[in-house]
Coordinates of C-alpha atoms and ligand atoms in Angstrom, one line a residue:
M438 CA 113.3 67.7 -89.7
K439 CA 115.7 69.2 -87.2
I440 CA 119.0 70.3 -88.7
V441 CA 121.9 71.3 -86.4
V442 CA 124.8 73.2 -87.8
L443 CA 128.2 73.7 -86.1
S444 CA 129.4 77.1 -87.2
G445 CA 132.0 79.8 -87.1
G446 CA 131.3 83.4 -88.3
V447 CA 131.5 84.7 -91.8
G448 CA 131.8 81.3 -93.7
G449 CA 129.3 79.8 -91.3
A450 CA 126.8 82.6 -92.0
R451 CA 127.0 82.1 -95.7
F452 CA 126.4 78.4 -95.2
L453 CA 123.5 79.1 -92.9
L454 CA 121.9 81.3 -95.6
G455 CA 122.0 78.2 -97.8
V456 CA 120.7 75.9 -95.1
R457 CA 117.7 78.3 -94.6
E458 CA 117.1 78.6 -98.3
H459 CA 116.9 74.8 -98.5
A460 CA 115.2 74.0 -95.3
S461 CA 112.7 76.8 -94.5
P462 CA 110.2 76.2 -97.4
A463 CA 110.0 72.5 -96.1
G464 CA 109.5 73.7 -92.6
H465 CA 112.7 72.2 -91.2
E466 CA 114.0 73.6 -88.0
I467 CA 117.5 75.0 -88.0
T468 CA 119.7 75.4 -84.9
A469 CA 123.2 76.8 -85.2
V470 CA 125.7 76.0 -82.4
V471 CA 128.1 78.9 -82.7
N472 CA 131.8 79.3 -81.8
V473 CA 132.6 81.8 -79.1
G474 CA 136.4 81.5 -79.2
D475 CA 136.7 84.9 -81.1
D476 CA 134.8 86.7 -78.3
M477 CA 136.3 89.2 -76.0
W478 CA 135.8 92.1 -73.7
H479 CA 136.8 95.3 -75.4
A480 CA 136.1 98.9 -74.4
G481 CA 133.8 97.7 -71.7
V482 CA 131.6 95.6 -73.9
R483 CA 131.4 91.9 -74.7
I484 CA 131.9 91.3 -78.4
A485 CA 130.8 88.0 -80.0
P486 CA 131.9 88.2 -83.7
D487 CA 130.6 84.9 -84.9
L488 CA 127.2 85.2 -83.3
D489 CA 126.9 88.7 -84.7
S490 CA 128.1 87.8 -88.2
I491 CA 125.5 85.1 -88.4
T492 CA 122.8 87.3 -86.9
Y493 CA 123.4 90.2 -89.3
A494 CA 123.7 87.9 -92.3
L495 CA 120.4 86.0 -91.6
A496 CA 118.7 89.3 -90.8
G497 CA 120.0 90.8 -94.1
V498 CA 121.7 93.7 -92.3
N499 CA 125.3 92.7 -92.7
D500 CA 128.1 94.4 -94.6
T501 CA 128.6 92.0 -97.4
E502 CA 131.8 93.6 -98.7
R503 CA 133.8 93.6 -95.5
G504 CA 132.2 90.3 -94.4
W505 CA 131.7 91.4 -90.8
G506 CA 129.6 94.1 -89.1
R507 CA 126.5 96.0 -90.2
A508 CA 125.8 97.5 -93.6
G509 CA 125.6 101.3 -93.7
E510 CA 127.8 101.6 -90.7
S511 CA 129.4 104.7 -89.2
E512 CA 132.3 104.8 -86.8
R513 CA 131.9 107.9 -84.7
V514 CA 132.0 106.2 -81.3
S515 CA 135.2 104.3 -82.3
G516 CA 136.8 107.6 -83.2
E517 CA 136.0 108.9 -79.7
L518 CA 137.3 105.7 -78.0
R519 CA 140.6 106.1 -79.9
A520 CA 140.9 109.7 -78.8
Y521 CA 140.5 108.5 -75.2
G522 CA 143.0 105.7 -75.8
V523 CA 140.4 103.1 -74.9
G524 CA 140.5 99.7 -76.6
W525 CA 142.7 98.5 -79.5
P526 CA 143.1 101.3 -82.1
W527 CA 143.2 98.7 -84.9
F528 CA 139.9 97.1 -83.9
T529 CA 136.9 99.2 -85.0
L530 CA 133.5 99.0 -83.5
G531 CA 130.8 100.4 -85.8
D532 CA 128.1 102.5 -84.1
L533 CA 125.3 100.2 -85.1
D534 CA 127.4 97.1 -84.1
L535 CA 128.2 98.8 -80.8
G536 CA 124.4 98.9 -80.1
T537 CA 124.5 95.0 -80.2
H538 CA 127.5 94.9 -77.9
L539 CA 125.9 97.2 -75.4
A540 CA 122.6 95.2 -75.5
R541 CA 124.6 92.0 -75.0
T542 CA 126.6 93.5 -72.1
H543 CA 123.3 94.7 -70.5
Y544 CA 121.8 91.3 -70.7
L545 CA 124.9 89.6 -69.4
R546 CA 124.8 92.0 -66.4
E547 CA 121.2 91.0 -65.9
G548 CA 122.5 87.5 -65.5
L549 CA 121.0 86.0 -68.7
G550 CA 124.2 84.3 -69.8
L551 CA 125.4 84.5 -73.4
S552 CA 122.7 82.1 -74.6
G553 CA 120.0 84.2 -72.9
A554 CA 121.5 87.4 -74.3
T555 CA 121.7 85.8 -77.8
E556 CA 118.0 84.8 -77.6
R557 CA 117.1 88.4 -76.8
I558 CA 119.3 89.9 -79.5
T559 CA 118.2 87.5 -82.2
A560 CA 114.5 87.9 -81.3
R561 CA 114.7 91.3 -83.0
W562 CA 114.8 89.7 -86.4
P563 CA 113.0 86.8 -88.1
L564 CA 116.2 84.8 -88.7
G565 CA 114.6 81.5 -89.6
A566 CA 117.2 79.8 -87.3
T567 CA 117.9 79.5 -83.6
L568 CA 121.4 80.5 -82.6
I569 CA 123.0 79.0 -79.5
P570 CA 126.6 79.8 -78.4
S571 CA 128.6 76.7 -77.8
T572 CA 128.9 77.7 -74.2
D573 CA 127.9 80.5 -71.8
S574 CA 131.4 80.5 -70.3
E575 CA 134.1 82.8 -71.5
V576 CA 136.2 80.6 -73.7
E577 CA 138.7 82.6 -75.8
T578 CA 141.2 81.4 -78.4
H579 CA 144.8 82.4 -77.8
V580 CA 147.6 81.9 -80.3
V581 CA 150.9 80.7 -79.2
T582 CA 153.8 82.3 -81.0
A583 CA 157.6 82.3 -80.5
D584 CA 157.2 85.7 -78.6
G585 CA 154.4 84.6 -76.3
T586 CA 150.6 84.3 -76.7
L587 CA 148.1 86.7 -78.2
H588 CA 144.3 86.8 -78.2
F589 CA 143.0 85.4 -81.4
Q590 CA 141.7 88.8 -82.5
E591 CA 145.1 90.4 -82.1
W592 CA 146.8 87.7 -84.2
W593 CA 144.0 87.6 -86.8
T594 CA 142.8 91.2 -87.2
R595 CA 145.9 93.2 -86.3
H596 CA 148.7 90.9 -87.6
R597 CA 146.6 89.2 -90.4
A598 CA 147.8 85.8 -89.2
A599 CA 151.3 86.8 -90.4
I600 CA 153.1 85.9 -87.2
P601 CA 153.8 82.1 -87.3
A602 CA 151.5 80.3 -85.0
L603 CA 153.0 77.4 -83.0
G604 CA 149.6 76.3 -81.6
F605 CA 146.2 77.4 -80.2
E606 CA 144.8 77.5 -76.7
Y607 CA 141.1 77.5 -76.1
R608 CA 141.4 79.2 -72.8
G609 CA 138.6 78.4 -70.3
A610 CA 137.3 75.5 -72.4
E611 CA 138.3 72.8 -69.9
E612 CA 136.1 74.3 -67.1
A613 CA 133.3 75.2 -69.5
S614 CA 130.1 73.4 -70.2
P615 CA 127.8 73.4 -73.2
A616 CA 125.2 76.3 -73.2
P617 CA 121.6 75.4 -72.4
G618 CA 120.1 73.8 -75.4
V619 CA 123.2 72.6 -77.1
L620 CA 123.2 69.0 -76.0
D621 CA 119.4 68.7 -76.5
A622 CA 119.7 70.1 -80.0
I623 CA 122.4 67.6 -80.9
A624 CA 120.6 64.7 -79.3
S625 CA 117.3 65.4 -81.0
A626 CA 118.7 66.4 -84.4
D627 CA 117.9 64.5 -87.6
A628 CA 121.0 65.8 -89.3
I629 CA 124.1 67.5 -88.0
L630 CA 126.2 69.6 -90.5
V631 CA 129.6 71.0 -89.9
A632 CA 129.8 74.3 -91.8
P633 CA 132.8 75.0 -94.0
S634 CA 134.3 77.1 -91.2
N635 CA 137.9 77.3 -90.0
P636 CA 138.5 73.8 -88.5
V637 CA 141.0 75.1 -86.0
V638 CA 139.7 78.4 -84.6
S639 CA 136.0 78.1 -85.4
I640 CA 135.0 74.4 -85.1
G641 CA 137.9 73.5 -82.8
P642 CA 136.8 75.6 -79.9
I643 CA 133.2 74.2 -80.2
L644 CA 134.6 70.6 -80.0
A645 CA 136.8 71.6 -77.0
I646 CA 133.8 72.3 -74.7
P647 CA 133.6 69.1 -72.6
G648 CA 130.4 67.2 -73.5
I649 CA 130.0 68.4 -77.1
R650 CA 132.3 65.9 -78.8
E651 CA 130.7 63.1 -76.7
A652 CA 127.2 64.3 -77.6
L653 CA 128.1 64.3 -81.3
R654 CA 129.6 60.8 -81.0
D655 CA 126.4 59.6 -79.3
A656 CA 123.9 61.4 -81.6
A657 CA 121.4 59.4 -83.5
A658 CA 121.7 61.8 -86.4
P659 CA 124.5 61.5 -89.0
V660 CA 127.2 64.1 -89.0
V661 CA 128.2 65.6 -92.4
G662 CA 131.0 68.1 -92.9
V663 CA 131.6 70.5 -95.7
S664 CA 135.2 71.2 -96.7
P665 CA 136.4 74.7 -96.2
I666 CA 139.3 73.9 -98.5
I667 CA 138.8 73.9 -102.3
A668 CA 141.6 72.9 -104.7
G669 CA 144.2 73.0 -102.0
A670 CA 143.4 76.6 -100.9
V671 CA 141.2 78.2 -98.3
V672 CA 137.9 79.6 -99.6
R673 CA 138.3 82.7 -97.4
G674 CA 140.1 83.9 -94.3
M675 CA 143.5 82.6 -93.3
A676 CA 142.6 79.1 -92.2
D677 CA 145.8 77.7 -93.9
A678 CA 147.9 79.5 -91.3
C679 CA 145.9 77.7 -88.6
L680 CA 146.1 74.3 -90.2
T681 CA 149.8 74.6 -90.8
A682 CA 150.3 75.4 -87.1
I683 CA 148.6 72.2 -86.0
G684 CA 150.4 70.2 -88.7
V685 CA 147.5 69.6 -91.0
E686 CA 148.0 70.1 -94.7
T687 CA 145.7 72.5 -96.5
S688 CA 143.6 70.0 -98.4
A689 CA 140.0 68.8 -98.3
A690 CA 141.1 65.2 -97.4
A691 CA 143.5 66.3 -94.7
V692 CA 140.8 68.3 -92.9
A693 CA 138.4 65.4 -93.1
L694 CA 141.1 63.1 -91.6
H695 CA 141.7 65.8 -88.9
Y696 CA 138.1 65.6 -87.9
G697 CA 138.2 61.8 -88.2
S698 CA 135.6 59.2 -88.8
R699 CA 132.8 58.8 -86.3
S700 CA 133.1 55.1 -86.6
A701 CA 136.7 55.4 -85.2
G702 CA 135.8 57.9 -82.4
G703 CA 136.0 61.0 -84.6
L704 CA 133.4 63.5 -85.8
L705 CA 132.3 62.7 -89.3
D706 CA 130.0 60.1 -91.0
A707 CA 130.3 61.9 -94.3
W708 CA 132.3 64.7 -96.0
L709 CA 131.7 66.9 -99.0
V710 CA 134.6 68.1 -101.1
D711 CA 134.4 70.4 -104.1
S712 CA 134.1 68.8 -107.6
S713 CA 137.6 70.0 -108.3
D714 CA 138.8 67.8 -105.4
A715 CA 137.2 64.6 -106.6
A716 CA 140.7 62.9 -106.6
E717 CA 140.7 63.2 -102.8
L718 CA 137.5 61.1 -102.3
A719 CA 139.4 57.8 -102.1
R720 CA 141.6 59.0 -99.2
V721 CA 138.6 60.2 -97.2
E722 CA 136.6 57.0 -97.9
A723 CA 139.7 54.9 -96.8
A724 CA 139.4 56.6 -93.4
G725 CA 135.9 55.3 -93.0
I726 CA 134.1 58.6 -94.0
R727 CA 131.6 58.6 -96.8
A728 CA 132.7 61.2 -99.3
R729 CA 131.0 63.0 -102.2
A730 CA 132.2 65.7 -104.6
V731 CA 129.8 68.5 -105.4
P732 CA 130.3 72.3 -106.2
L733 CA 131.1 74.0 -102.9
W734 CA 131.5 77.7 -103.9
M735 CA 128.9 79.5 -101.9
T736 CA 128.2 82.2 -104.5
S737 CA 124.5 82.7 -103.5
P738 CA 122.0 81.2 -101.0
E739 CA 120.4 79.4 -103.9
V740 CA 123.7 77.7 -105.0
T741 CA 124.6 77.0 -101.3
A742 CA 121.1 75.4 -100.9
D743 CA 122.1 72.8 -103.5
M744 CA 125.2 72.0 -101.5
V745 CA 123.1 71.7 -98.4
A746 CA 120.7 69.3 -100.2
A747 CA 123.8 67.2 -101.2
A748 CA 124.9 67.2 -97.6
L749 CA 121.5 65.9 -96.5
V750 CA 121.6 63.2 -99.1
A751 CA 125.1 62.2 -98.0
A752 CA 123.7 62.1 -94.4
R753 CA 121.2 59.3 -95.4
Ligands
FO1_1103 N1 137.9 92.7 -88.5 C1 138.8 93.5 -88.9 O1 139.6 93.1 -89.8 N2 139.0 94.8 -88.4 C2 138.2 95.2 -87.4 O2 138.3 96.4 -87.0 C3 137.1 94.3 -87.0 C4 136.2 94.8 -86.0 C5 135.1 93.9 -85.6 C6 134.2 94.3 -84.7 C7 133.2 93.5 -84.3 C8 133.1 92.2 -84.9 O3 132.1 91.4 -84.5 C9 134.0 91.8 -85.8 C10 135.1 92.6 -86.2 N3 136.0 92.2 -87.1 C11 137.0 93.1 -87.5 C12 136.0 90.9 -87.7 C13 136.6 89.8 -86.8 O4 137.7 90.3 -86.1 C14 137.2 88.5 -87.4 O5 137.2 88.6 -88.8 C15 136.5 87.3 -87.0 O6 136.5 87.2 -85.6 C16 137.1 86.1 -87.5 O7 136.1 85.2 -87.8

């Protein structure tokens, strides 16, 4: 069975640990199509936070407390960069992490494209999944505020999403095309899962790449999403600030309706909400999306694997 997962970074990585836990023993193939909207050039290197968060988590070398970067990290190079006034002082590149950015930048300079660079970087570890960036083009999310626009990282990491967002721009998306392998993976999938990632700044930029939404609409496989909202609150991160900005209420049903039913030109055939949100099932079903309530807290890969199993059942 071929499982394709649309994914952002930290939450997506946790979900993919569960997908692998469920799928690997059965020999299922996993392909993650990963958001690049958080990416940027910084201090001369190309940083791809979501690809790296997933890579490190699946490789088991991630910092589980911070949620991003490598475990056992040091920050000597970042200290030097700060002394030179290079880069954003509030954005820290760990020394081990910097090795990944240097390698990626080297591969990009060799002309491999982000997908080729990702293939080389991920080949280092037996991840049990293939990671493909949504696009090889530089598509970066910018946040519109009353005082102008900011790169997503500045809004998110520096200002902790505290500046009210008026909207989001996926800069470069219109001219971008899906990375090699993305459309084939979607077309040949047996199941397509939308990770419980931020709908606006993680899944949104993937869907903004011309061709991806259409491929999902035309896919033979069912598309099943997992709610990133439990009991009216975000599971992690600051997704509520993003949803508010685009006028979507922070609830499991509202996010499903935002994605829309595939039968009405949207994304989803089915949607999983947390057991505590069972009261929202009817609203989702009324929109033409099959809905199921199961436990959605991703407390371990084993627990998450049960949720993935439920998603695959909902897919049938
Ligand atoms: N998040 C922070 O809160 N502070 C940092 O200094 C920081 C550095 C960083 C470096 C590389 C990387 O891949 C991610 C990094 N993150 C940092 C996390 C990241 O900014 C965001 O949490 C994600 O982009 C949102 O998914």
